[in-house]
Amino acid sequence: AQSVTQLGSHVSVSEGALVLLRCNYSSSVPPYLFWYVQYPNQGLQLLLKYTTGATLVKGINGFEAEFKKSETSFHLTKPSAHMSDAAEYFCAVSGGSDSWGKFQFGAGTQVVVTP
Amino acid sequence: NAGVTQTPKFRILKIGQSMTLQCTQDMNHNYMYWYRQDPGMGLKLIYYSVGAGITDKGEVPNGYNVSRSTTEDFPLRLELAAPSQTSVYFCASSYLGRGGDEQYFGPGTRLTVT
């Protein structure tokens, strides 16, 4: 069975500071990993995903994430926070033994950006 | 492309009432999903479909039913609404449902049962 743990349900960052959102997963098979963003009263939008190949993945809006198999992690970063980054962020994993795309989502991390 | 559309956006139901949440996608995706989102809990899969005429239960199916008569539509039926079904409901779709395929989400339906 797969599972996802997001450390910290709320993160507050200053505008211009580094954004770091932590995601650890458990999976018995090589995982596919995703980060989604949810702005208030909207659906989820894909930020980036890791399937195979390069372990550093770049996404939209200046975000990137690194797949570290030895640490079972897929942390999301952005060098400089912008006010528009205030949203909820979800990490998800798929790729179970039946190899179809059923997702397991983390509980989410709410990001607040302060001026 | 409109992507994934959901109606209604908001709904208030009384306990025991029934309703259908509509979901339509225009991307010719084979796989469709229904999730519910509760605060601090992430998204939980209610039902999914791998194609027209084929549906299966997810993690939290009790109190819900689905059907998939066309590729485009995947309605979610709530029978005998209960306060525990107060939640935000998201429909999603993906092309083939392979492990690396991303899911595309609708804007959600906010449901309150009182």
GROMACS .gro file of N, CA, C and O in nm, chain A residues 35 45-50 56-66 74 76-78:
model
   88
   35TRP      N    1   0.305   1.697  -0.735
   35TRP     CA    2   0.266   1.810  -0.650
   35TRP      C    3   0.155   1.887  -0.721
   35TRP      O    4   0.169   1.923  -0.839
   45GLN      N    5  -0.450   2.200  -0.933
   45GLN     CA    6  -0.376   2.224  -1.057
   45GLN      C    7  -0.239   2.160  -1.044
   45GLN      O    8  -0.171   2.178  -0.941
   46LEU      N    9  -0.196   2.089  -1.145
   46LEU     CA   10  -0.067   2.022  -1.139
   46LEU      C   11   0.047   2.123  -1.142
   46LEU      O   12   0.053   2.210  -1.228
   47LEU      N   13   0.139   2.111  -1.044
   47LEU     CA   14   0.261   2.192  -1.042
   47LEU      C   15   0.374   2.122  -1.116
   47LEU      O   16   0.445   2.183  -1.196
   48LEU      N   17   0.392   1.995  -1.084
   48LEU     CA   18   0.499   1.917  -1.145
   48LEU      C   19   0.478   1.770  -1.112
   48LEU      O   20   0.398   1.737  -1.024
   49LYS      N   21   0.552   1.685  -1.183
   49LYS     CA   22   0.544   1.542  -1.156
   49LYS      C   23   0.677   1.475  -1.187
   49LYS      O   24   0.755   1.522  -1.271
   50TYR      N   25   0.702   1.366  -1.117
   50TYR     CA   26   0.816   1.281  -1.143
   50TYR      C   27   0.766   1.144  -1.189
   50TYR      O   28   0.684   1.081  -1.121
   56LEU      N   29   1.557   1.579  -1.051
   56LEU     CA   30   1.518   1.717  -1.021
   56LEU      C   31   1.417   1.759  -1.127
   56LEU      O   32   1.449   1.765  -1.246
   57VAL      N   33   1.297   1.789  -1.081
   57VAL     CA   34   1.188   1.819  -1.172
   57VAL      C   35   1.149   1.965  -1.158
   57VAL      O   36   1.129   2.013  -1.046
   58LYS      N   37   1.140   2.033  -1.270
   58LYS     CA   38   1.097   2.173  -1.266
   58LYS      C   39   0.950   2.182  -1.306
   58LYS      O   40   0.904   2.112  -1.396
   59GLY      N   41   0.878   2.270  -1.238
   59GLY     CA   42   0.738   2.285  -1.266
   59GLY      C   43   0.701   2.428  -1.301
   59GLY      O   44   0.787   2.509  -1.335
   60ILE      N   45   0.574   2.457  -1.287
   60ILE     CA   46   0.527   2.591  -1.320
   60ILE      C   47   0.551   2.686  -1.203
   60ILE      O   48   0.575   2.642  -1.091
   61ASN      N   49   0.546   2.815  -1.233
   61ASN     CA   50   0.555   2.920  -1.131
   61ASN      C   51   0.685   2.916  -1.051
   61ASN      O   52   0.688   2.964  -0.938
   62GLY      N   53   0.791   2.864  -1.108
   62GLY     CA   54   0.922   2.864  -1.043
   62GLY      C   55   0.944   2.756  -0.940
   62GLY      O   56   1.046   2.756  -0.870
   63PHE      N   57   0.853   2.662  -0.926
   63PHE     CA   58   0.868   2.553  -0.831
   63PHE      C   59   0.950   2.439  -0.890
   63PHE      O   60   0.949   2.418  -1.011
   64GLU      N   61   1.019   2.368  -0.803
   64GLU     CA   62   1.087   2.247  -0.842
   64GLU      C   63   1.086   2.148  -0.727
   64GLU      O   64   1.061   2.186  -0.611
   65ALA      N   65   1.108   2.021  -0.759
   65ALA     CA   66   1.110   1.917  -0.656
   65ALA      C   67   1.215   1.815  -0.694
   65ALA      O   68   1.243   1.792  -0.812
   66GLU      N   69   1.273   1.752  -0.593
   66GLU     CA   70   1.375   1.652  -0.616
   66GLU      C   71   1.332   1.519  -0.558
   66GLU      O   72   1.296   1.509  -0.440
   74PHE      N   73   1.016   1.371  -0.166
   74PHE     CA   74   0.989   1.449  -0.289
   74PHE      C   75   0.951   1.589  -0.243
   74PHE      O   76   0.840   1.634  -0.258
   76LEU      N   77   0.922   1.991  -0.218
   76LEU     CA   78   0.894   2.099  -0.313
   76LEU      C   79   0.962   2.227  -0.267
   76LEU      O   80   0.953   2.263  -0.149
   77THR      N   81   1.027   2.297  -0.357
   77THR     CA   82   1.095   2.422  -0.321
   77THR      C   83   1.068   2.530  -0.424
   77THR      O   84   1.038   2.502  -0.541
   78LYS      N   85   1.083   2.654  -0.376
   78LYS     CA   86   1.083   2.771  -0.463
   78LYS      C   87   1.177   2.871  -0.398
   78LYS      O   88   1.164   2.899  -0.279
   0.00000   0.00000   0.00000
